[in-house]
């Protein structure tokens, strides 16, 4: 699949109902996605359950070798995959966007393959010997989002396969083609039936989360949908890994260098045009350097080109869908209506195609404003002034989610003290949102539970078994 047209032809349905998928930047038709139902999901689960025992029996060594071949296959089709992702999701080819995301897919597969997981000797004192092992779960259901559809699919699929499981994937209804294409490439190296994509609506998702033959569900998306999955999975007592909504706070201490941190702040907030769960969504800046940070951040933001994703010069794209565009518009309008000061953007052009919302920075905004308290999930950042450290920590912790946070200061000891007081699954120092395949990642409060990545991520895709004796 070395060309875009060949890749698209591979995933275009030959029969059955379909629907058009549109480019959020232009409105043009990207391709046709199949419309599947509950019966299709049941067949996919049955095929996965049939394929899984032989895959598990291969053992870690053979599964690792296969994952490396899968990574090679993705690299061989990297450019067509990036082109499709850019058209369907809207993200530009360049910057930390489409090509970056496809590259992350193969890199994550290799890292997952390379992560050691040995049996743990719990006790061996001459009288008692006990070992902790992790056995395959069976069939894993993976429900993915529309913001990083390929990369997050790999975050779910790679550890599941490494641990000897089969996977049934339900992609977002907004970005099914990207996931279909990615899995088609992966399946060049995988046994038939082991990984299957079922494109469908909420009914399909509800069946997946309640299916008696699925032993675990991995979900990345909204807190509201996560709560529904918890309820629907309860009767079959499924294992769950839930990475849900966030409203990450960044705190800039008074000794930070505004110019030095400006680009890091920008990409922490605006990576993927702000459509990232663990993006910086509320920026608290000490009064001593507030104006300087606003000036430097505005200067950086003003240089970042936004436009159609397949145009090579762009690094920011449209919002992926009209619903998200409306959310960002509503929240920015609320900020403007409150008297907050617009440093940049704030006025989308409605006379052109695409869901483009301009890069927007809002200063002198009250902490109780909806743009601060609600997750905007788009290119609009509120910048809140603070003077008292205890107060700003309370404000940062004053929401019901806690995915990530960040502290910005050259004094690492002081920054770590502040970080330890934030109620978040990950707190970055002098950066925001960076993930690493060996560093566990998960949320606090209503941002979900369960860990992904590294050894802990592998363990989450297995059933612990103690052998005592």
Coordinates of C-alpha atoms in Angstrom, one line a residue:
X1 CA 0.0 0.0 0.0
X2 CA 2.6 2.5 -1.1
X3 CA 0.2 5.0 -2.6
X4 CA -2.7 6.9 -1.1
X5 CA -5.1 5.7 -3.8
X6 CA -4.1 2.0 -3.2
X7 CA -4.6 2.5 0.6
X8 CA -8.0 4.1 0.1
X9 CA -9.1 1.3 -2.3
X10 CA -8.1 -1.3 0.3
X11 CA -10.6 0.0 2.8
X12 CA -13.4 1.1 0.5
X13 CA -16.4 -1.2 1.2
X14 CA -17.3 -3.5 -1.7
X15 CA -20.8 -4.1 -0.5
X16 CA -23.2 -3.1 2.3
X17 CA -24.4 0.3 3.6
X18 CA -21.9 3.1 3.6
X19 CA -21.6 6.8 4.5
X20 CA -19.5 9.6 3.3
X21 CA -16.6 10.9 5.4
X22 CA -15.9 14.6 4.8
X23 CA -12.7 16.6 5.1
X24 CA -13.2 19.0 8.0
X25 CA -10.9 21.5 6.3
X26 CA -12.6 21.6 2.9
X27 CA -15.9 19.7 3.1
X28 CA -14.7 17.4 0.3
X29 CA -15.5 13.7 0.4
X30 CA -12.5 11.7 1.7
X31 CA -14.0 8.3 1.3
X32 CA -16.8 5.9 2.2
X33 CA -17.0 4.2 5.6
X34 CA -18.9 1.0 6.2
X35 CA -21.9 1.1 8.5
X36 CA -21.9 -2.0 10.7
X37 CA -24.3 -3.2 13.3
X38 CA -24.4 -5.4 16.4
X39 CA -24.5 -8.6 14.4
X40 CA -21.2 -7.6 12.7
X41 CA -19.7 -6.9 16.1
X42 CA -20.8 -10.3 17.4
X43 CA -19.1 -11.9 14.3
X44 CA -15.9 -10.0 14.9
X45 CA -15.8 -11.0 18.6
X46 CA -16.3 -14.6 17.6
X47 CA -13.5 -14.5 15.1
X48 CA -11.2 -12.8 17.7
X49 CA -12.0 -15.4 20.3
X50 CA -11.2 -18.1 17.8
X51 CA -7.9 -16.6 16.7
X52 CA -6.7 -15.6 20.2
X53 CA -5.6 -19.0 21.7
X54 CA -3.1 -19.7 18.9
X55 CA -1.7 -16.2 19.2
X56 CA -1.3 -16.6 23.0
X57 CA 0.4 -19.9 22.5
X58 CA 3.2 -18.3 20.4
X59 CA 4.7 -16.8 23.6
X60 CA 6.3 -13.4 24.1
X61 CA 9.3 -14.0 21.8
X62 CA 7.2 -14.8 18.7
X63 CA 4.6 -12.1 19.5
X64 CA 7.4 -9.5 19.9
X65 CA 8.9 -10.5 16.5
X66 CA 5.5 -10.1 14.9
X67 CA 4.9 -6.6 16.4
X68 CA 8.3 -5.5 15.0
X69 CA 7.2 -6.7 11.6
X70 CA 3.9 -4.8 12.0
X71 CA 5.9 -1.6 12.8
X72 CA 7.9 -2.1 9.7
X73 CA 4.7 -2.4 7.7
X74 CA 3.4 0.9 9.1
X75 CA 6.7 2.6 8.2
X76 CA 6.4 1.2 4.6
X77 CA 3.0 2.8 4.3
X78 CA 3.7 5.9 6.4
X79 CA 3.1 8.6 3.8
X80 CA -0.3 7.3 2.5
X81 CA -1.4 6.8 6.1
X82 CA -0.5 10.4 7.0
X83 CA -2.2 11.7 3.9
X84 CA -5.4 9.9 4.8
X85 CA -5.2 11.0 8.4
X86 CA -4.7 14.6 7.4
X87 CA -7.7 14.6 5.1
X88 CA -10.0 12.8 7.5
X89 CA -9.0 14.3 10.9
X90 CA -7.9 17.7 9.6
X91 CA -4.5 17.8 11.2
X92 CA -1.7 19.1 9.1
X93 CA 1.0 16.8 7.7
X94 CA 3.8 18.7 9.4
X95 CA 4.5 19.8 12.9
X96 CA 3.4 17.5 15.7
X97 CA 0.6 16.3 13.6
X98 CA -0.2 13.6 10.9
X99 CA 3.3 12.4 10.0
X100 CA 4.3 12.7 13.6
X101 CA 1.3 10.5 14.6
X102 CA 2.0 7.8 12.1
X103 CA 5.6 7.7 13.1
X104 CA 4.5 7.4 16.7
X105 CA 2.4 4.3 15.8
X106 CA 5.5 2.4 14.7
X107 CA 7.7 3.7 17.4
X108 CA 5.1 2.7 20.1
X109 CA 4.8 -0.8 18.6
X110 CA 8.6 -1.2 18.8
X111 CA 8.7 0.1 22.4
X112 CA 5.9 -2.1 23.4
X113 CA 7.7 -5.1 21.9
X114 CA 10.9 -4.2 23.7
X115 CA 9.4 -3.7 27.2
X116 CA 10.5 -6.6 29.4
X117 CA 7.9 -8.3 31.6
X118 CA 9.3 -11.2 33.6
X119 CA 7.6 -13.3 36.3
X120 CA 8.0 -11.6 39.6
X121 CA 9.3 -13.6 42.5
X122 CA 7.1 -12.4 45.3
X123 CA 8.7 -14.4 48.1
X124 CA 11.3 -17.1 48.2
X125 CA 12.5 -17.6 51.8
X126 CA 13.3 -21.3 51.8
X127 CA 9.8 -22.2 53.0
X128 CA 7.5 -20.4 50.6
X129 CA 8.0 -19.7 46.9
X130 CA 5.4 -17.5 45.1
X131 CA 5.6 -16.1 41.6
X132 CA 3.3 -13.4 40.0
X133 CA 2.6 -14.0 36.3
X134 CA 0.3 -12.2 33.8
X135 CA -1.8 -14.3 31.6
X136 CA -3.9 -13.2 28.5
X137 CA -7.3 -11.8 29.1
X138 CA -8.8 -13.1 25.8
X139 CA -10.6 -10.6 23.7
X140 CA -10.1 -6.8 24.3
X141 CA -12.5 -4.2 23.1
X142 CA -10.9 -0.9 22.1
X143 CA -13.0 2.2 21.7
X144 CA -11.1 5.2 20.3
X145 CA -11.5 8.9 19.8
X146 CA -11.3 11.2 16.8
X147 CA -8.4 13.5 17.9
X148 CA -5.5 11.0 17.6
X149 CA -7.3 8.1 16.0
X150 CA -4.3 6.1 14.8
X151 CA -1.9 6.7 17.7
X152 CA -4.4 5.9 20.4
X153 CA -5.5 2.8 18.5
X154 CA -1.9 1.6 18.7
X155 CA -1.8 2.5 22.4
X156 CA -4.7 0.1 22.8
X157 CA -3.8 -2.6 20.3
X158 CA 0.0 -2.9 20.8
X159 CA 0.0 -3.9 24.5
X160 CA -3.1 -6.1 24.1
X161 CA -1.3 -8.1 21.3
X162 CA 1.9 -8.2 23.2
X163 CA 0.1 -9.8 26.1
X164 CA -1.5 -12.5 23.9
X165 CA -4.9 -11.0 23.4
X166 CA -7.1 -10.4 20.4
X167 CA -8.7 -7.0 19.8
X168 CA -11.9 -5.7 18.4
X169 CA -11.7 -2.0 17.6
X170 CA -14.6 0.5 17.4
X171 CA -13.3 3.8 16.0
X172 CA -14.9 7.1 16.4
X173 CA -17.7 7.8 13.9
X174 CA -15.8 10.9 12.8
X175 CA -12.5 9.2 11.9
X176 CA -13.2 5.6 10.9
X177 CA -11.1 5.6 7.7
X178 CA -7.8 6.3 9.5
X179 CA -8.3 3.3 11.8
X180 CA -9.5 1.0 9.1
X181 CA -6.4 1.9 7.0
X182 CA -4.0 1.5 10.0
X183 CA -5.4 -1.9 10.9
X184 CA -5.4 -3.0 7.2
X185 CA -1.7 -2.3 7.1
X186 CA -1.1 -4.1 10.5
X187 CA -3.1 -7.1 9.3
X188 CA -0.6 -7.7 6.6
X189 CA 1.5 -9.3 9.3
X190 CA -1.1 -10.5 11.8
X191 CA -3.2 -13.7 11.8
X192 CA -6.7 -13.5 10.4
X193 CA -9.3 -12.4 12.8
X194 CA -6.9 -11.3 15.5
X195 CA -7.6 -7.6 15.1
X196 CA -10.8 -6.4 13.6
X197 CA -12.4 -2.9 13.1
X198 CA -16.1 -2.6 13.4
X199 CA -17.4 0.9 12.4
X200 CA -20.7 1.6 14.0
X201 CA -22.8 3.9 16.1
X202 CA -23.5 4.1 19.9
X203 CA -25.5 0.8 19.7
X204 CA -22.3 -1.0 18.6
X205 CA -20.3 0.7 21.3
X206 CA -22.8 -0.3 23.9
X207 CA -22.8 -3.9 22.7
X208 CA -19.0 -4.0 22.8
X209 CA -18.9 -2.7 26.4
X210 CA -21.4 -5.3 27.5
X211 CA -20.4 -8.3 25.3
X212 CA -20.0 -11.4 27.4
X213 CA -17.0 -12.6 25.4
X214 CA -15.0 -9.4 25.8
X215 CA -12.8 -9.5 28.9
X216 CA -11.6 -5.9 28.9
X217 CA -12.5 -2.6 27.4
X218 CA -10.1 0.2 26.8
X219 CA -11.6 3.6 26.1
X220 CA -10.3 7.1 25.4
X221 CA -12.9 9.8 25.2
X222 CA -15.3 11.9 27.2
X223 CA -16.0 11.4 30.9
X224 CA -19.8 11.1 30.1
X225 CA -19.2 8.1 27.7
X226 CA -16.7 6.6 30.2
X227 CA -19.4 6.5 32.9
X228 CA -21.8 4.8 30.5
X229 CA -19.1 2.2 29.7
X230 CA -18.6 1.6 33.4
X231 CA -22.4 0.9 33.8
X232 CA -22.8 -1.3 30.8
X233 CA -19.7 -3.3 31.6
X234 CA -20.7 -4.0 35.2
X235 CA -22.9 -7.1 34.6
X236 CA -19.9 -9.0 33.1
X237 CA -17.4 -7.4 35.5
X238 CA -15.0 -6.4 32.8
X239 CA -11.6 -5.0 33.3
X240 CA -11.4 -1.3 32.3
X241 CA -8.8 1.2 31.3
X242 CA -10.4 4.6 30.9
X243 CA -8.6 7.7 29.7
X244 CA -11.3 10.4 30.0
X245 CA -11.7 14.1 29.8
X246 CA -9.2 16.6 31.2
X247 CA -8.9 20.3 31.9
X248 CA -5.2 20.6 32.5
X249 CA -3.8 23.5 34.4
X250 CA -0.3 25.0 33.9
X251 CA 1.2 27.2 36.7
X252 CA 4.0 29.6 35.7
X253 CA 5.9 30.7 38.8
X254 CA 7.4 34.1 39.2
X255 CA 11.0 33.1 38.4
X256 CA 10.2 31.7 35.0
X257 CA 11.7 33.3 31.9
X258 CA 8.7 34.3 29.7
X259 CA 10.6 34.3 26.4
X260 CA 12.3 30.9 27.1
X261 CA 9.0 29.1 28.0
X262 CA 6.7 30.7 25.4
X263 CA 7.1 28.1 22.6
X264 CA 6.7 25.3 25.1
X265 CA 3.6 26.8 26.5
X266 CA 2.2 27.2 23.0
X267 CA 2.7 23.6 21.9
X268 CA 1.5 22.4 25.3
X269 CA -1.8 24.1 24.7
X270 CA -2.1 24.0 20.9
X271 CA -0.8 20.7 19.8
X272 CA -3.3 19.1 17.4
X273 CA -5.0 22.6 17.4
X274 CA -5.8 22.1 21.0
X275 CA -7.7 18.8 20.4
X276 CA -5.7 16.7 22.9
X277 CA -7.0 15.3 26.2
X278 CA -3.8 16.2 28.1
X279 CA -3.3 19.6 26.5
X280 CA -2.7 22.7 28.6
X281 CA -6.2 24.2 28.9
X282 CA -5.9 26.7 31.7
X283 CA -2.7 28.8 32.1
X284 CA -2.1 30.4 35.5
X285 CA 0.7 33.0 35.5
X286 CA 2.2 34.9 38.4
X287 CA 1.4 38.6 38.4
X288 CA 5.1 39.6 38.4
X289 CA 5.6 38.2 34.9
X290 CA 2.0 38.0 33.7
X291 CA 2.2 40.8 31.0
X292 CA 5.6 39.5 29.8
X293 CA 4.3 35.9 29.4
X294 CA 1.2 37.2 27.5
X295 CA 3.4 39.2 25.2
X296 CA 5.8 36.4 24.4
X297 CA 3.1 33.8 24.0
X298 CA 1.2 36.0 21.7
X299 CA 4.3 36.6 19.6
X300 CA 4.9 32.9 19.2
X301 CA 1.2 32.0 18.5
X302 CA 0.9 34.7 15.8
X303 CA 3.6 33.0 13.7
X304 CA 2.0 29.6 13.5
X305 CA 0.2 29.0 10.2
X306 CA -3.3 27.5 10.2
X307 CA -4.9 26.0 7.2
X308 CA -5.7 22.9 5.1
X309 CA -3.8 20.0 6.4
X310 CA -2.3 18.7 3.2
X311 CA -0.7 22.1 2.5
X312 CA 2.9 21.6 3.7
X313 CA 3.4 25.0 5.3
X314 CA 0.6 24.6 7.9
X315 CA 1.1 23.4 11.5
X316 CA -2.5 24.0 12.8
X317 CA -5.7 22.8 11.2
X318 CA -9.4 22.9 11.6
X319 CA -11.5 21.6 14.5
X320 CA -12.5 18.1 13.5
X321 CA -16.2 18.6 13.5
X322 CA -19.0 21.1 13.8
X323 CA -20.0 20.1 17.3
X324 CA -16.5 20.9 18.6
X325 CA -16.4 24.1 16.7
X326 CA -19.6 25.2 18.4
X327 CA -18.2 24.4 21.8
X328 CA -15.1 26.5 21.3
X329 CA -17.2 29.3 19.9
X330 CA -19.6 29.3 22.8
X331 CA -16.8 29.3 25.4
X332 CA -14.8 32.1 23.7
X333 CA -18.0 34.2 23.3
X334 CA -18.6 33.7 27.0
X335 CA -15.1 35.0 27.8
X336 CA -15.5 38.0 25.5
X337 CA -18.9 38.7 27.0
X338 CA -17.5 38.8 30.5
X339 CA -15.0 41.6 29.5
X340 CA -11.9 39.4 29.3
X341 CA -9.2 40.8 27.0
X342 CA -8.6 39.1 23.6
X343 CA -4.8 39.0 22.9
X344 CA -5.2 37.0 19.6
X345 CA -8.0 35.5 17.6
X346 CA -11.5 35.2 18.9
X347 CA -13.3 35.9 15.7
X348 CA -13.7 32.9 13.3
X349 CA -14.4 33.5 9.7
X350 CA -17.7 32.0 8.7
X351 CA -17.4 32.8 5.0
X352 CA -15.0 30.0 4.2
X353 CA -15.2 26.2 4.2
X354 CA -13.9 24.2 7.1
X355 CA -14.2 24.3 10.9
X356 CA -11.4 26.7 11.4
X357 CA -11.3 28.6 14.6
X358 CA -8.3 31.0 14.9
X359 CA -5.6 30.6 17.5
X360 CA -7.1 32.5 20.5
X361 CA -5.5 33.8 23.6
X362 CA -7.7 35.3 26.3
X363 CA -6.2 37.4 29.2
X364 CA -7.6 39.0 32.3
X365 CA -10.2 36.4 32.7
X366 CA -11.8 35.3 35.9
X367 CA -11.2 31.8 37.2
X368 CA -15.0 31.2 37.3
X369 CA -15.5 31.9 33.6
X370 CA -16.8 28.9 31.5
X371 CA -13.7 29.0 29.3
X372 CA -11.7 28.2 32.4
X373 CA -14.0 25.7 34.1
X374 CA -15.0 23.7 31.1
X375 CA -12.8 21.7 28.7
X376 CA -12.7 23.7 25.4
X377 CA -10.8 21.0 23.4
X378 CA -9.7 23.5 20.8
X379 CA -7.4 26.4 20.0
X380 CA -8.4 28.8 22.8
X381 CA -6.4 29.3 25.9
X382 CA -7.4 31.4 29.0
X383 CA -4.6 33.0 30.9
X384 CA -5.4 33.7 34.5
X385 CA -3.4 36.0 36.8
X386 CA -2.4 34.9 40.3
X387 CA -0.4 36.2 43.2
X388 CA -0.7 33.6 46.0
X389 CA 0.6 30.1 45.5
X390 CA -1.8 28.4 47.8
X391 CA -4.7 30.1 46.0
X392 CA -3.6 29.1 42.5
X393 CA -3.1 25.4 43.6
X394 CA -6.6 25.4 44.9
X395 CA -7.8 26.9 41.7
X396 CA -5.9 24.3 39.6
X397 CA -7.4 21.5 41.7
X398 CA -10.9 23.0 41.7
X399 CA -12.3 20.9 38.8
X400 CA -13.6 17.3 38.9
X401 CA -11.0 16.0 36.4
X402 CA -7.3 15.5 36.8
X403 CA -5.6 14.2 33.7
X404 CA -2.4 16.3 33.6
X405 CA -0.9 19.5 34.9
X406 CA 2.4 21.4 34.6
X407 CA 4.7 23.7 36.6
X408 CA 7.0 26.2 34.9
X409 CA 10.1 27.4 36.8
X410 CA 13.9 27.1 36.6
X411 CA 14.0 26.0 40.2
X412 CA 13.3 22.3 39.8
X413 CA 13.0 21.6 43.5
X414 CA 10.4 24.3 44.0
X415 CA 8.6 23.1 40.8
X416 CA 8.4 19.6 42.1
X417 CA 7.0 20.7 45.4
X418 CA 4.2 22.5 43.6
X419 CA 3.7 19.5 41.3
X420 CA 3.2 17.2 44.3
X421 CA 0.3 19.3 45.4
X422 CA -1.6 19.1 42.1
X423 CA -4.4 16.5 41.7
X424 CA -3.5 15.0 38.4
X425 CA -2.3 11.7 37.0
X426 CA 0.8 13.3 35.4
X427 CA 2.5 16.7 36.2
X428 CA 5.2 17.9 33.8
X429 CA 7.9 20.3 34.7
X430 CA 8.7 23.0 32.1
X431 CA 6.7 21.2 29.5
X432 CA 3.2 19.9 29.0
X433 CA 1.6 16.8 27.5
X434 CA 4.7 14.9 26.4
X435 CA 4.2 11.2 26.7
X436 CA 6.8 8.4 26.6
X437 CA 6.2 4.7 25.9
X438 CA 8.0 3.6 29.1
X439 CA 6.4 6.2 31.4
X440 CA 2.9 5.2 32.8
X441 CA 0.1 7.5 32.0
X442 CA -3.4 7.7 33.5
X443 CA -5.8 10.1 35.1
X444 CA -7.0 11.1 38.6
X445 CA -10.5 12.0 39.7
X446 CA -13.0 11.8 36.8
X447 CA -10.3 11.7 34.2
X448 CA -10.5 7.9 34.5
X449 CA -8.5 5.0 36.0
X450 CA -6.0 2.4 34.9
X451 CA -2.5 3.0 33.5
X452 CA -1.2 2.8 30.0
X453 CA 2.4 2.5 28.7
X454 CA 5.5 0.7 29.9
X455 CA 5.5 -2.3 32.2
X456 CA 2.3 -1.1 34.1
X457 CA 0.5 -0.8 30.7
X458 CA 1.4 -4.4 29.8
X459 CA 0.2 -5.6 33.2
X460 CA -3.1 -3.9 32.7
X461 CA -3.6 -6.1 29.6
X462 CA -3.1 -9.3 31.5
X463 CA -4.8 -11.3 34.2
X464 CA -2.5 -11.6 37.3
X465 CA -1.9 -15.2 38.4
X466 CA 0.0 -16.1 41.5
X467 CA 1.7 -19.6 41.5
X468 CA 2.3 -20.5 45.1
X469 CA 4.5 -23.5 45.8

